[in-house]
XYZ file of C-alpha atoms in Angstrom:
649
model
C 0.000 0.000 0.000
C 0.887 3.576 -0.803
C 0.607 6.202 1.616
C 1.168 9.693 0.888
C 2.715 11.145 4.000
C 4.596 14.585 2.063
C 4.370 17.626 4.122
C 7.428 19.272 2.164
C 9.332 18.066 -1.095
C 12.223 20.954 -1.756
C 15.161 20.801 -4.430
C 18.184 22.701 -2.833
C 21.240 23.217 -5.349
C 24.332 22.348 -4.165
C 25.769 25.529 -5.930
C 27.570 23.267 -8.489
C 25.412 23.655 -11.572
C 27.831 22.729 -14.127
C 27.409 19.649 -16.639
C 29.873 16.271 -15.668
C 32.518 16.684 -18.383
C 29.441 17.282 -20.954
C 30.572 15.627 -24.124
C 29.938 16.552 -27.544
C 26.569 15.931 -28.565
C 26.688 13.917 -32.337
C 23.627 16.057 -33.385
C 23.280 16.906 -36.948
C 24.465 20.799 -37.500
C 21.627 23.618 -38.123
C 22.433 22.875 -41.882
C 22.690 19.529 -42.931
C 21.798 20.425 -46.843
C 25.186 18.456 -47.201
C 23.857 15.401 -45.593
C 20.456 15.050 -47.345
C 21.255 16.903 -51.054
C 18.992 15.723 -53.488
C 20.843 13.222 -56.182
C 21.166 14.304 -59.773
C 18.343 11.465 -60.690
C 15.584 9.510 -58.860
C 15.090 6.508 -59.738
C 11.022 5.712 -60.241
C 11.081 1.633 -61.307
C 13.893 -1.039 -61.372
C 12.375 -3.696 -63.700
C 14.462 -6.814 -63.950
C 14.053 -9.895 -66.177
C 16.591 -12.628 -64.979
C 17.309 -16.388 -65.795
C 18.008 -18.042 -62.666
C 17.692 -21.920 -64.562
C 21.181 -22.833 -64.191
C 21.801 -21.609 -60.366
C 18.922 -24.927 -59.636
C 21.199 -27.106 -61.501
C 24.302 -28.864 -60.142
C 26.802 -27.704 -59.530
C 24.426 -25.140 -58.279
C 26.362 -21.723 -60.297
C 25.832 -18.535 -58.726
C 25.507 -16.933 -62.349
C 22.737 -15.672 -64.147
C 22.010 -13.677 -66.903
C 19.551 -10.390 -66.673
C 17.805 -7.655 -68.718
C 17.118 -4.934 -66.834
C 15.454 -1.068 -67.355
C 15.565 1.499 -64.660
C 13.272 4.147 -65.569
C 14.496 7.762 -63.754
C 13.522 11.342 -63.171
C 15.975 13.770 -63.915
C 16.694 15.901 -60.050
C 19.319 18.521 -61.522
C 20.790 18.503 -65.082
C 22.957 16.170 -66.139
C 24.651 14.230 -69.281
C 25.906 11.434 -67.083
C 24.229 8.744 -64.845
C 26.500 6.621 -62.220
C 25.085 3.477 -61.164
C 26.442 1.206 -58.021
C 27.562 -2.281 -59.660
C 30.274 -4.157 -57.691
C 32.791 -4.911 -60.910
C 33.984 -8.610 -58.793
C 30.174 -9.422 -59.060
C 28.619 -8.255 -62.127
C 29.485 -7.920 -65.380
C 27.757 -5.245 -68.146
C 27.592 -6.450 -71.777
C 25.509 -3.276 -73.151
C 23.610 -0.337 -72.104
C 20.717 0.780 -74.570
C 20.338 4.558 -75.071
C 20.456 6.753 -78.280
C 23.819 7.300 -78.041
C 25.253 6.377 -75.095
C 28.281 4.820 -74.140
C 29.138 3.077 -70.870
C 32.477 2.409 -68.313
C 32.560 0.292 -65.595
C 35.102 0.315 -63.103
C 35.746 0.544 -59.517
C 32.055 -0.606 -58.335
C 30.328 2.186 -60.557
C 28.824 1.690 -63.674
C 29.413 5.269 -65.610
C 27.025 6.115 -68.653
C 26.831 8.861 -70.611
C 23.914 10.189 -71.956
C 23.479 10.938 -75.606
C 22.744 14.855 -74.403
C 22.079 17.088 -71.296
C 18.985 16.245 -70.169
C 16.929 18.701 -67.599
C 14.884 19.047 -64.147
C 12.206 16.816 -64.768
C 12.983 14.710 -67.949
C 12.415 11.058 -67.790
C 14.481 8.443 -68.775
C 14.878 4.583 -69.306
C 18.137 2.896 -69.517
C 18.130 -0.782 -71.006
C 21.080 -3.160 -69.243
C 21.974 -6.196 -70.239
C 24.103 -7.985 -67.613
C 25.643 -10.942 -65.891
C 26.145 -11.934 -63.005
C 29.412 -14.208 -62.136
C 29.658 -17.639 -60.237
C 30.833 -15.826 -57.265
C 29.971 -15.721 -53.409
C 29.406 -11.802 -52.918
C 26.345 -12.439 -49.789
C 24.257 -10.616 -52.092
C 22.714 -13.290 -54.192
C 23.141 -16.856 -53.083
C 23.044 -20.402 -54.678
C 22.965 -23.741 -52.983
C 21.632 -26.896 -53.476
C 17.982 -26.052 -54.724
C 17.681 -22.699 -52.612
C 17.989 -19.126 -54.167
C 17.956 -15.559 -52.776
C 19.122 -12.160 -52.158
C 19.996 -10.567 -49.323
C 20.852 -7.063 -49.841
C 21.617 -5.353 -46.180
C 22.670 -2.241 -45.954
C 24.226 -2.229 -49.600
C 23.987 -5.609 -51.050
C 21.662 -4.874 -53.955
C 24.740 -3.381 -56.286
C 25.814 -6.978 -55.891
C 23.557 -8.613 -58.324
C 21.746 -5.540 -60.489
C 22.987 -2.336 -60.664
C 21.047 0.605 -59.137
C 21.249 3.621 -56.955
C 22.284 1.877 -53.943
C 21.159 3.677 -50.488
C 17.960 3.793 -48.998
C 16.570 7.009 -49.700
C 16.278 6.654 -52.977
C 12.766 4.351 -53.275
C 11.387 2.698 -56.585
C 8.979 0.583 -57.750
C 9.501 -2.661 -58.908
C 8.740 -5.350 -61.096
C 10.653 -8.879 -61.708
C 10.218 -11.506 -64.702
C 12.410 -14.694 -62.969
C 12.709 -18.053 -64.721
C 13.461 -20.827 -62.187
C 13.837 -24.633 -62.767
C 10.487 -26.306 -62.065
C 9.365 -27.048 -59.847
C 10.550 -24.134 -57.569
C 8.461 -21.651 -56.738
C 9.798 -18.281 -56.088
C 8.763 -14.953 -54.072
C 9.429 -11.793 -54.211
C 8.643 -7.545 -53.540
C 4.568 -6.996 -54.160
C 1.951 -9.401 -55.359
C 2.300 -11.804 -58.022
C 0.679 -10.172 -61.494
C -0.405 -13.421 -62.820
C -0.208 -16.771 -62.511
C 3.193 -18.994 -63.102
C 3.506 -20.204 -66.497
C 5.405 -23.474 -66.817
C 6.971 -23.753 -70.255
C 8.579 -27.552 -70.277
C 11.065 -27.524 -67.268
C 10.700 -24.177 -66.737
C 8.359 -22.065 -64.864
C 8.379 -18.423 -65.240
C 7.274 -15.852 -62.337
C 6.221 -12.339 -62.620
C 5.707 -9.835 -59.182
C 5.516 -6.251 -59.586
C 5.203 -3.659 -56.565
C 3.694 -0.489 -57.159
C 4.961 0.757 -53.705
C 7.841 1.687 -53.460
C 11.086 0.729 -51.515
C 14.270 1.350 -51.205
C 16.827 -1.274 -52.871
C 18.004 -3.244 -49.715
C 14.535 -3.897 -49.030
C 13.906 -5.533 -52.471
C 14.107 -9.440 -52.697
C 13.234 -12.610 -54.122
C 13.640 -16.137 -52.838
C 13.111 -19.339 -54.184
C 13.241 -23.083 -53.501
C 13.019 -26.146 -55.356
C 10.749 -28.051 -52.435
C 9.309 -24.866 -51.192
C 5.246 -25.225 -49.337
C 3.109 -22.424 -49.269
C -0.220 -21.328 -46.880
C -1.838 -19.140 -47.798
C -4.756 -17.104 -46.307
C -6.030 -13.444 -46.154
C -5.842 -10.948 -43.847
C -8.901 -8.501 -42.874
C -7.572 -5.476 -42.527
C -8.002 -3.631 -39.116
C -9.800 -0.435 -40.245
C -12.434 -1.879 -42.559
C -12.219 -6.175 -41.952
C -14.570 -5.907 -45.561
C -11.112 -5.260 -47.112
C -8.282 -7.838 -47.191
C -4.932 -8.646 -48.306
C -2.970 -11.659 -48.897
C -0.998 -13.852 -46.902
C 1.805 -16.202 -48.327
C 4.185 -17.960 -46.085
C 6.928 -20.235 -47.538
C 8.494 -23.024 -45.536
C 10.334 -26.149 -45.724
C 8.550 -29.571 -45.672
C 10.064 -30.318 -42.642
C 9.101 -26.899 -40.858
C 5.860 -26.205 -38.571
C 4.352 -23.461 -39.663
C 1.375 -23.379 -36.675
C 2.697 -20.321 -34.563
C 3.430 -17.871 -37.400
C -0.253 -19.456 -38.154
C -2.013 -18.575 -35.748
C 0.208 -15.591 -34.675
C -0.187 -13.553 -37.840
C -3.498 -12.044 -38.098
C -3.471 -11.147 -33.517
C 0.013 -9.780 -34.342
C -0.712 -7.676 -36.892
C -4.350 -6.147 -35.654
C -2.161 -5.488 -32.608
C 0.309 -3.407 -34.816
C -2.325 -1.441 -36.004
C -4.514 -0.839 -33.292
C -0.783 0.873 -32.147
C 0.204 2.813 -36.217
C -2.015 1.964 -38.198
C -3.192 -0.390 -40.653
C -0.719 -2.862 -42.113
C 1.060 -0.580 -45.199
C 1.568 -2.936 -48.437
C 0.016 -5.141 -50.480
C 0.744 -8.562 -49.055
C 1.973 -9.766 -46.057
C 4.983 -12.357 -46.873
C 7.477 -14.835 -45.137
C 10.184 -17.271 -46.460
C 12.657 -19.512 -44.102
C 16.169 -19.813 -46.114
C 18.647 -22.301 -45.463
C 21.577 -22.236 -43.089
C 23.668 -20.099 -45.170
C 21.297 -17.011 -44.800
C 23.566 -15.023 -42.760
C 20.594 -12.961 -40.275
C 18.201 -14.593 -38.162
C 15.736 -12.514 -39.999
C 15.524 -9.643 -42.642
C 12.485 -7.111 -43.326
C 12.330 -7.119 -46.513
C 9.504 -5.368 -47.905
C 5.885 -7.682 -47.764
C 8.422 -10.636 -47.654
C 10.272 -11.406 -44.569
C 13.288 -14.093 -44.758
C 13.975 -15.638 -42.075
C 16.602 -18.406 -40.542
C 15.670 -22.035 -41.012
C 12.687 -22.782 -38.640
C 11.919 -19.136 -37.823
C 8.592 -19.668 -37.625
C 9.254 -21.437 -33.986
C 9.731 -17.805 -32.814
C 7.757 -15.434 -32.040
C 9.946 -12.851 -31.156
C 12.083 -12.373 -34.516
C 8.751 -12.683 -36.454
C 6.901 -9.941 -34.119
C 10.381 -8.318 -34.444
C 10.856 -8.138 -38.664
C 7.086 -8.029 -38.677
C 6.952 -4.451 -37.121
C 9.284 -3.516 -40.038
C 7.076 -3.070 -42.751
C 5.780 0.017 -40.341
C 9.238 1.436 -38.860
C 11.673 0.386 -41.924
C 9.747 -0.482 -44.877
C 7.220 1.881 -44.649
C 9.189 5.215 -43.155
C 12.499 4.154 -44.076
C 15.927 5.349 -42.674
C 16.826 8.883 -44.336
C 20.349 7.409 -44.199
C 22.205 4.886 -42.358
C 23.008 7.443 -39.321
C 19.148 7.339 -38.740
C 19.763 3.066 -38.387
C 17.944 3.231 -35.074
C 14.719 4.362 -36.557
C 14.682 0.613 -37.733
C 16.515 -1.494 -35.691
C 15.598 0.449 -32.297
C 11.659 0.549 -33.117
C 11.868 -3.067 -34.239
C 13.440 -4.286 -30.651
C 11.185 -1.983 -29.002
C 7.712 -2.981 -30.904
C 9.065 -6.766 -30.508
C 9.157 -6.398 -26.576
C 5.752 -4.032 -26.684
C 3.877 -7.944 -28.179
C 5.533 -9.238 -24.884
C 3.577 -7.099 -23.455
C 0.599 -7.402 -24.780
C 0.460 -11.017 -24.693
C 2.273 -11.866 -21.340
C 1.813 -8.361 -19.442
C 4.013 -6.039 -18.099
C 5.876 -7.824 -16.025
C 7.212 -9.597 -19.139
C 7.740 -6.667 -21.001
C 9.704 -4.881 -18.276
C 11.916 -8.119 -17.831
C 12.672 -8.720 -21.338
C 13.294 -4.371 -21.589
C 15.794 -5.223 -18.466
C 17.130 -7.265 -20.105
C 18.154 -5.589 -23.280
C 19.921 -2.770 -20.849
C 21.639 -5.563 -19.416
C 23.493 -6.643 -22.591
C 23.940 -2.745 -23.247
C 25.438 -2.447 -20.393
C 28.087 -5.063 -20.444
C 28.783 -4.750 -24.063
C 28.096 -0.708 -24.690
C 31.190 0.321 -27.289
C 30.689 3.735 -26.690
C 29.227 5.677 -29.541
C 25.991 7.163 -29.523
C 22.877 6.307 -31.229
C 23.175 9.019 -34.254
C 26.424 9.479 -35.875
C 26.520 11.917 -38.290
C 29.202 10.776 -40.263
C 27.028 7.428 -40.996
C 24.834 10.021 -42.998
C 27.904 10.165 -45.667
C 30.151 7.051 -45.367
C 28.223 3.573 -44.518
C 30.512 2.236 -41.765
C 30.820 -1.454 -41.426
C 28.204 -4.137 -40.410
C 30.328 -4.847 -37.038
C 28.882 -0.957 -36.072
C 25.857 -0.320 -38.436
C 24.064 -3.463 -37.108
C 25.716 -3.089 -33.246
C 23.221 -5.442 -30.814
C 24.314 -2.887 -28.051
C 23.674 0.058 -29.472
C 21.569 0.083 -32.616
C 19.010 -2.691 -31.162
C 19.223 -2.498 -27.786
C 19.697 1.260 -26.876
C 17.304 2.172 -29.394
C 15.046 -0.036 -28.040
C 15.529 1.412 -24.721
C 15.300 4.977 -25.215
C 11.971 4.260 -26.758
C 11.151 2.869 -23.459
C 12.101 5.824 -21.335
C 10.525 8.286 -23.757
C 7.471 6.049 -22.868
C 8.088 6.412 -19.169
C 8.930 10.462 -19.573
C 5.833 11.095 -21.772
C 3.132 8.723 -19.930
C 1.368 6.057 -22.220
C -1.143 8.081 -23.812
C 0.811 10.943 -25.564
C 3.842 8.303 -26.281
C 1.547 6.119 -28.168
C 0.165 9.032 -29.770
C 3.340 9.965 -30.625
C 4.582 6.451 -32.529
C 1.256 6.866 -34.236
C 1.707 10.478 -35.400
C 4.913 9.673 -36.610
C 3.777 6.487 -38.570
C 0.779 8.188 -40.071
C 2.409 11.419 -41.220
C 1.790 11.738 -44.937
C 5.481 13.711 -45.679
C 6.934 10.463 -44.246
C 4.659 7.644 -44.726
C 6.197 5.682 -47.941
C 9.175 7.689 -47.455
C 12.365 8.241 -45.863
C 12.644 10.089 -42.092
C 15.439 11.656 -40.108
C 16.298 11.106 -36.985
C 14.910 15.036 -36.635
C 11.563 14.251 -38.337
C 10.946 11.888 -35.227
C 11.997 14.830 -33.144
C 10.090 16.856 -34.360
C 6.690 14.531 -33.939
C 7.320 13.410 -30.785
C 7.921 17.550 -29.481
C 4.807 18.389 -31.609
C 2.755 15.647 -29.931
C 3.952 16.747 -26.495
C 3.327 20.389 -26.859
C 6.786 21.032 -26.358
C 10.102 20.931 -27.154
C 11.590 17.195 -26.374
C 15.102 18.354 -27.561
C 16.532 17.788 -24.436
C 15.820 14.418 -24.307
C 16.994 13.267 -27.575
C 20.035 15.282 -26.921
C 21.054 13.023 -24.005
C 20.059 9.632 -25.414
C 20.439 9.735 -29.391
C 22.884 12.100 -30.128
C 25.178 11.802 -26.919
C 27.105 8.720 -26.022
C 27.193 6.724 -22.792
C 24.761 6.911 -19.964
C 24.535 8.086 -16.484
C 26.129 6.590 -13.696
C 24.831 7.888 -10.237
C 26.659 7.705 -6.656
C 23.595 9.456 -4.428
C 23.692 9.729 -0.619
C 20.803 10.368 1.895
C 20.597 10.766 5.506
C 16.915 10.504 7.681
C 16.770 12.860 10.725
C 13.884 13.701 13.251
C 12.883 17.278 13.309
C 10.970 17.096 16.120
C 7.429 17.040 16.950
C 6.893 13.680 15.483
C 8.152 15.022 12.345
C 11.230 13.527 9.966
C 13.560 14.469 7.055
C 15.263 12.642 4.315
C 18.153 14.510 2.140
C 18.458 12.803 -1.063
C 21.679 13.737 -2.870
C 21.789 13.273 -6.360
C 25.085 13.099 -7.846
C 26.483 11.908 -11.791
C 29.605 10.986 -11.748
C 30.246 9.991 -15.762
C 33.324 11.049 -17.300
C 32.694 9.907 -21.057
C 28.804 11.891 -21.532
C 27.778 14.811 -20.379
C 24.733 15.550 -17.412
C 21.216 14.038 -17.947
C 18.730 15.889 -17.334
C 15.365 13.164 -16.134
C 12.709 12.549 -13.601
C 13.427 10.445 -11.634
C 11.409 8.622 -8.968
C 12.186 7.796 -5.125
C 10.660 5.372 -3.094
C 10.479 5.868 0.770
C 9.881 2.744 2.914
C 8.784 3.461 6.371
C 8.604 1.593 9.360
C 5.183 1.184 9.938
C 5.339 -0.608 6.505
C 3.811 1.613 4.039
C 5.583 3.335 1.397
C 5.177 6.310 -0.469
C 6.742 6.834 -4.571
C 7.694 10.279 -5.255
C 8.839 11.722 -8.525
C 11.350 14.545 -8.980
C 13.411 16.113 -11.958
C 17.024 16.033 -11.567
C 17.594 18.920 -13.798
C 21.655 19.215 -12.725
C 24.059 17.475 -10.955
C 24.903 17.536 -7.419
C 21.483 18.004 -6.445
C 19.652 17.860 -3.401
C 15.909 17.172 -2.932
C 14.493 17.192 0.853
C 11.207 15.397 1.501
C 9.596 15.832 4.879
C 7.007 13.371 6.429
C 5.057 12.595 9.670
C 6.245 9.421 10.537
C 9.501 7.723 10.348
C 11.532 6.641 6.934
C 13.548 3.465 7.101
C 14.712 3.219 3.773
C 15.493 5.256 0.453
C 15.241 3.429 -2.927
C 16.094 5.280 -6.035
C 14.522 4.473 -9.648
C 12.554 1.724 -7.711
C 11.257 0.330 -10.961
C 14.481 0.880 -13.389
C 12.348 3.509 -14.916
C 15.771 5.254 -16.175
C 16.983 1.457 -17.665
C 20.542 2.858 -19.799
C 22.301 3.784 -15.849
C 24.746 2.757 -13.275
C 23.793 3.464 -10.160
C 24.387 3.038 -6.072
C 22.237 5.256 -3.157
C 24.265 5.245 0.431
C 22.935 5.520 3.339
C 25.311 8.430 5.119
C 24.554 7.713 8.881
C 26.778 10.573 9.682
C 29.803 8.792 11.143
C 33.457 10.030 10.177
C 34.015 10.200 6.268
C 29.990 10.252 6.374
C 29.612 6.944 4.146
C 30.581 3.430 5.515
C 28.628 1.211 3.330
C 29.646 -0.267 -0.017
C 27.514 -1.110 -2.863
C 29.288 -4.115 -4.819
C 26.946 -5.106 -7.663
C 25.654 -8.709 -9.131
C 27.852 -9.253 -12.210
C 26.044 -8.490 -15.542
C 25.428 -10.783 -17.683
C 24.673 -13.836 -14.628
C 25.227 -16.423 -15.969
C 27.669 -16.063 -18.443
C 30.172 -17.840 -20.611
C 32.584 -15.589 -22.037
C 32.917 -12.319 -19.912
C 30.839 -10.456 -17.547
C 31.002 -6.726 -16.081
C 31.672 -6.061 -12.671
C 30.788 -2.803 -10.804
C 31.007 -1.740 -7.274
C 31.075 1.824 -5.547
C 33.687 3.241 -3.383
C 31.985 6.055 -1.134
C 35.519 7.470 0.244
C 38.896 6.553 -0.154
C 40.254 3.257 0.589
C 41.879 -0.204 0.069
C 40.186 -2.401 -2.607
C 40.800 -5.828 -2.880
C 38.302 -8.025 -5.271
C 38.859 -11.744 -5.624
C 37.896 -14.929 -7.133
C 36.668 -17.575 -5.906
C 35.683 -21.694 -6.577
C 32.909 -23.480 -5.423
C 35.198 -24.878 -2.495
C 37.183 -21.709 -1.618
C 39.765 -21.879 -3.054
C 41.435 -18.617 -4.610
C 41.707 -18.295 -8.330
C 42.804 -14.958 -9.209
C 43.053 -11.438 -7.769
C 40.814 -8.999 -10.075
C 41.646 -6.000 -7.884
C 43.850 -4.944 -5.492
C 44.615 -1.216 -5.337
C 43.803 2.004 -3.209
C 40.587 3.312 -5.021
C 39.306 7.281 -4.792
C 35.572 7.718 -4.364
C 33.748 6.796 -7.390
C 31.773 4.272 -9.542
C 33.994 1.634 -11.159
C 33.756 -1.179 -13.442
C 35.453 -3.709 -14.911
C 35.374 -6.831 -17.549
C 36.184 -10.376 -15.954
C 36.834 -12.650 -19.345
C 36.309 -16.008 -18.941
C 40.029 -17.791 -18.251
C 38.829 -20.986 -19.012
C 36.657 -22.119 -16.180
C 34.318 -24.901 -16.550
C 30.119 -24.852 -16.067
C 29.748 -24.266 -12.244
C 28.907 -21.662 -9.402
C 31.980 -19.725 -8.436
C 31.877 -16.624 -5.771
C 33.367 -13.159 -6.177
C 34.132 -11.497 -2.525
C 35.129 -7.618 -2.522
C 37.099 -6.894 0.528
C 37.549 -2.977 2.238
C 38.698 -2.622 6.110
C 36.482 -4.461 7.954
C 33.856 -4.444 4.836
C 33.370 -7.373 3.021
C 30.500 -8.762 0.075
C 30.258 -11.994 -1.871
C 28.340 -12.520 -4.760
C 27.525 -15.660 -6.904
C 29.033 -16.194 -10.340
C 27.622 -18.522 -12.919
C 29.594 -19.818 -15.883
C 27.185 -21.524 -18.223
């Protein structure tokens, strides 16, 4: 039971206002024109006409042979067009334009046009290409099963195009595959498959469009279909189809009976499911993701359809992804971030909170312990696509994303954060479009009613996280009346201050408690709360409201020094198998000594043994070879001493 006991609540500054060592923020400039300049050309349709025969034959080639005419809408003029095409994966015989000739070299296929064309002119070039018996991870071969994969920039791997994601088309694919494969792809199919002999010819076409890494087809020689239809949320009169390829040997029954509840529950939350079909394909063991949104056809890892969290996960893509695509790869988190988050918010609907908030926990968890120390927007990502190793980054794109989603949740309140995702999914300037990292800024402020800068500030475009070392002391004031003094310190040396609200939970004796919220709005701040009957404890962030922190709140019971209680924290990941984080809190200066321990006692290494200022510290214990078990790390200080249990899985 909560009891509301408050007779004062007062913020006193501690006369140090100053950030911790603020860091530079990684927010865009006031003019990013040079980030976002319009190309020279936008590309309206990619239609492709390929011969995949020979890749279902043995040996099982990777090469095919394609015809292909990208139709474009001249931006700015120009008398040449550049076109990604990785030269180790593609070869051009002939490009078809009055007049043109064509160079290809260094990944760029260079054409130039019979004459200047202007603003507004349209053009289609003609390609005939092929594509080589070579393993690029952009289109694979092997043993009966064909695909692409295209993430971030795979597509220049097996057709040349304008290769980054703000640059959407439509698209429409003519694919001859050995029968009796059947083969998927972008959109709906236009007509049915027309077997000719031993070959069977497939035509999709997507008038939506979608930026190249999105675009796909896969195929299999023993591929099974179901098949059903999909009433759509806002008018259930309406419907769209639903195709889902799997292996013989794969149960389809969750994704099943998961598809339909999963997606209502998407759009009861953004709105109603965005393209024309709804689509999933497992791949084979070679597919190098455990899933990928591609647009209306999901693949997914052999057996994916066993789990429900990577299809809830790349299922939320065709909304945050497909739909409102990443402006440019700096903006990654708009996908991957939303996708986490929307993954955990089915948890929650399903399971309940308690579900959600465990499985949020423990995505902060694995942040924590693995956080490399960039922030969430980098604006050189906006001009050179860094590697896979940082673009796709569990810690930080995925997890953190996910994670500041769920403290904008907890800042806003339910009802204008779910207004907000909403907003921002139904906003016509970015719905079948591209979005910034400002556009969702910009939405989420607007749907508040006022500026969320600040916020965004600390979490997307600043590094690192918060790491608190508070104090608080309880004293009588007389006439049955008592005080706690809550001090409030950040102690961070890699980000600057964060500014959040932050709640406190006061125990008291008599066994009622009372949850009060504050805004820690700089650092070294005191708050004072004043009540009518005796405290016995202080808990701060009682519910890991604030889940990207470090954090430890001492008692000071007013001895010499003022703090003689250590905070040593439960290693993070527990268990583990590799390495693990350690953390503990030193409240004045002394002697630390932290060991390690076997099931039996026995010492097996030293981890720390130095004289330590006040402060928050942690460390990484890797694994040096210790077997499955329990083992036991003990901290050691004067006459202070903590264990804690360590599991190696």
């Amino acid at each position: 039971m909560r009891a509301l006991l408050i007779l004062a609540i007062l913020a006193i500054s501690a006369g140090i206002g100053s950030p911790v060592n603020a860091a530079h923020l990684f927010r865009p400039p006031a003019d990013t024109s040079h980030f976002y300049t319009k190309h020279s050309y936008d590309v309206l349709k990619y239609n492709l006409k390929v011969d995949l025969y020979q890749c279902f034959v043995s040996p099982y080639p990777r090469s095919f042979s394609a015809e292909q005419i990208i139709t474009l809408k001249v931006d700015s003029s120009l008398n040449q067009i550049k076109l990604n095409a990785i030269s180790g994966s593609i070869e051009v015989d002939s490009v078809s334009l009055s007049g043109v000739s064509f160079m290809h070299q260094s990944d760029t296929l260079y054409i130039n046009l019979d004459r200047s064309y202007q603003p507004d002119e349209i053009i289609n070039i003609h390609i005939d290409y092929r594509h080589k018996n070579v393993n690029d991870k952009g289109f694979y071969a092997y043993y009966g099963t064909v695909f692409t994969d295209s993430p971030p920039e795979g597509a220049r791997k097996w057709m040349p195009c304008w290769d980054r994601p703000s640059d959407k088309a439509t698209w429409e694919l003519t694919a001859l595959v050995k029968s009796p494969a059947q083969l998927g792809s972008t959109g709906l199919m236009v007509e049915p498959p027309i077997v000719t002999g031993d070959t069977t010819a497939y035509h999709w076409k997507s008038d939506m469009q979608v930026s190249t890494y999105l675009i796909t087809f896969s195929s299999k020689i023993n591929f099974e279909t179901l098949q059903k239809f999909y009433p759509k949320f806002s008018d259930p009169s309406d419907s769209i189809p639903i195709l889902i390829y799997y292996k013989p040997d794969e149960n389809v029954a969750m994704i099943d009976s998961c598809i339909i509840p999963l997606t209502d529950f998407f759009a009861s939350k953004f709105g109603d499911y965005p393209f024309e079909k709804i689509g999933f394909a497992t791949l084979n063991t070679i597919f190098p993701w455990g899933g990928m949104e591609n647009q209306s056809l999901v693949s997914l890892q052999p057996n994916g359809y066993s789990d429900l969290n990577l299809i809830a996960h790349e299922h939320s893509h065709q909304w945050f992804g497909d739909m409102i695509t990443c402006g440019t790869w700096a903006d990654i988190w708009l996908n991957e971030g939303f996708g986490t988050y929307c993954q955990n918010l089915w948890v929650e609907h399903n399971e309940g909170f308690n579900a959600y908030k465990s499985g949020m926990d423990n995505l902060a968890n694995y942040y924590l312990a693995s956080n490399p120390g960039w922030p969430l927007y980098h604006p050189d990502w906006a001009i050179n696509t860094p590697s896979g190793n940082y673009l796709y980054n569990q810690a930080i794109s995925y997890n953190k994303g996910a994670c500041v989603l769920f403290q904008l949740r907890y800042v806003m309140g339910d009802s204008l954060f779910f207004k907000a995702l909403r907003d921002y999914a139904s906003d016509p300037n970015l719905m079948y479009k591209n979005a910034f990292t400002e556009d969702f800024v910009n939405t989420v402020s607007k749907t508040a009613g006022k500026d969320m800068t600040w916020f965004f500030d600390e979490w997307v475009y600043g590094a690192n996280h918060p790491e608190y070392s508070n104090t608080f002391q309880i004293d009588s004031i007389g006439a049955g009346l008592w005080k706690i003094v809550l001090l409030v310190n950040q102690t961070q040396t890699n980000a600057g201050f964060f500014k959040m609200p932050v709640q406190v939970l006061i125990n008291f004796l008599d066994g009622t408690d009372s949850l009060i919220t504050v805004i820690n709005d700089e650092n070294h701040q005191t708050f004072a709360f004043s009540f009518s009957k005796k405290p016995g404890s202080l808990s701060f962030d009682p519910n890991r409201n604030i889940l990207l922190k470090q954090a430890a709140t001492i008692y000071n019971i007013g001895k010499p020094g003022g703090l003689l209680s250590f905070i040593f924290h439960q290693n993070e990941p527990n268990p583990f198998h590799s390495s693990t984080s350690i953390s503990y809190q030193v409240p004045m200066e002394e002697n630390i000594k932290i060991s390690a321990f076997d099931s039996n006692g026995k010492l097996l290494s030293v981890l720390v043994n130095s004289r330590h200022t006040p402060g928050l510290y942690r460390f990484t214990y890797d694994n040096p070879g210790l077997g499955a078990g329990i083992y036991f790390i003990e901290m050691e200080s004067g006459n202070f001493s903590d264990t804690k249990r360590m599991i190696v899985n």
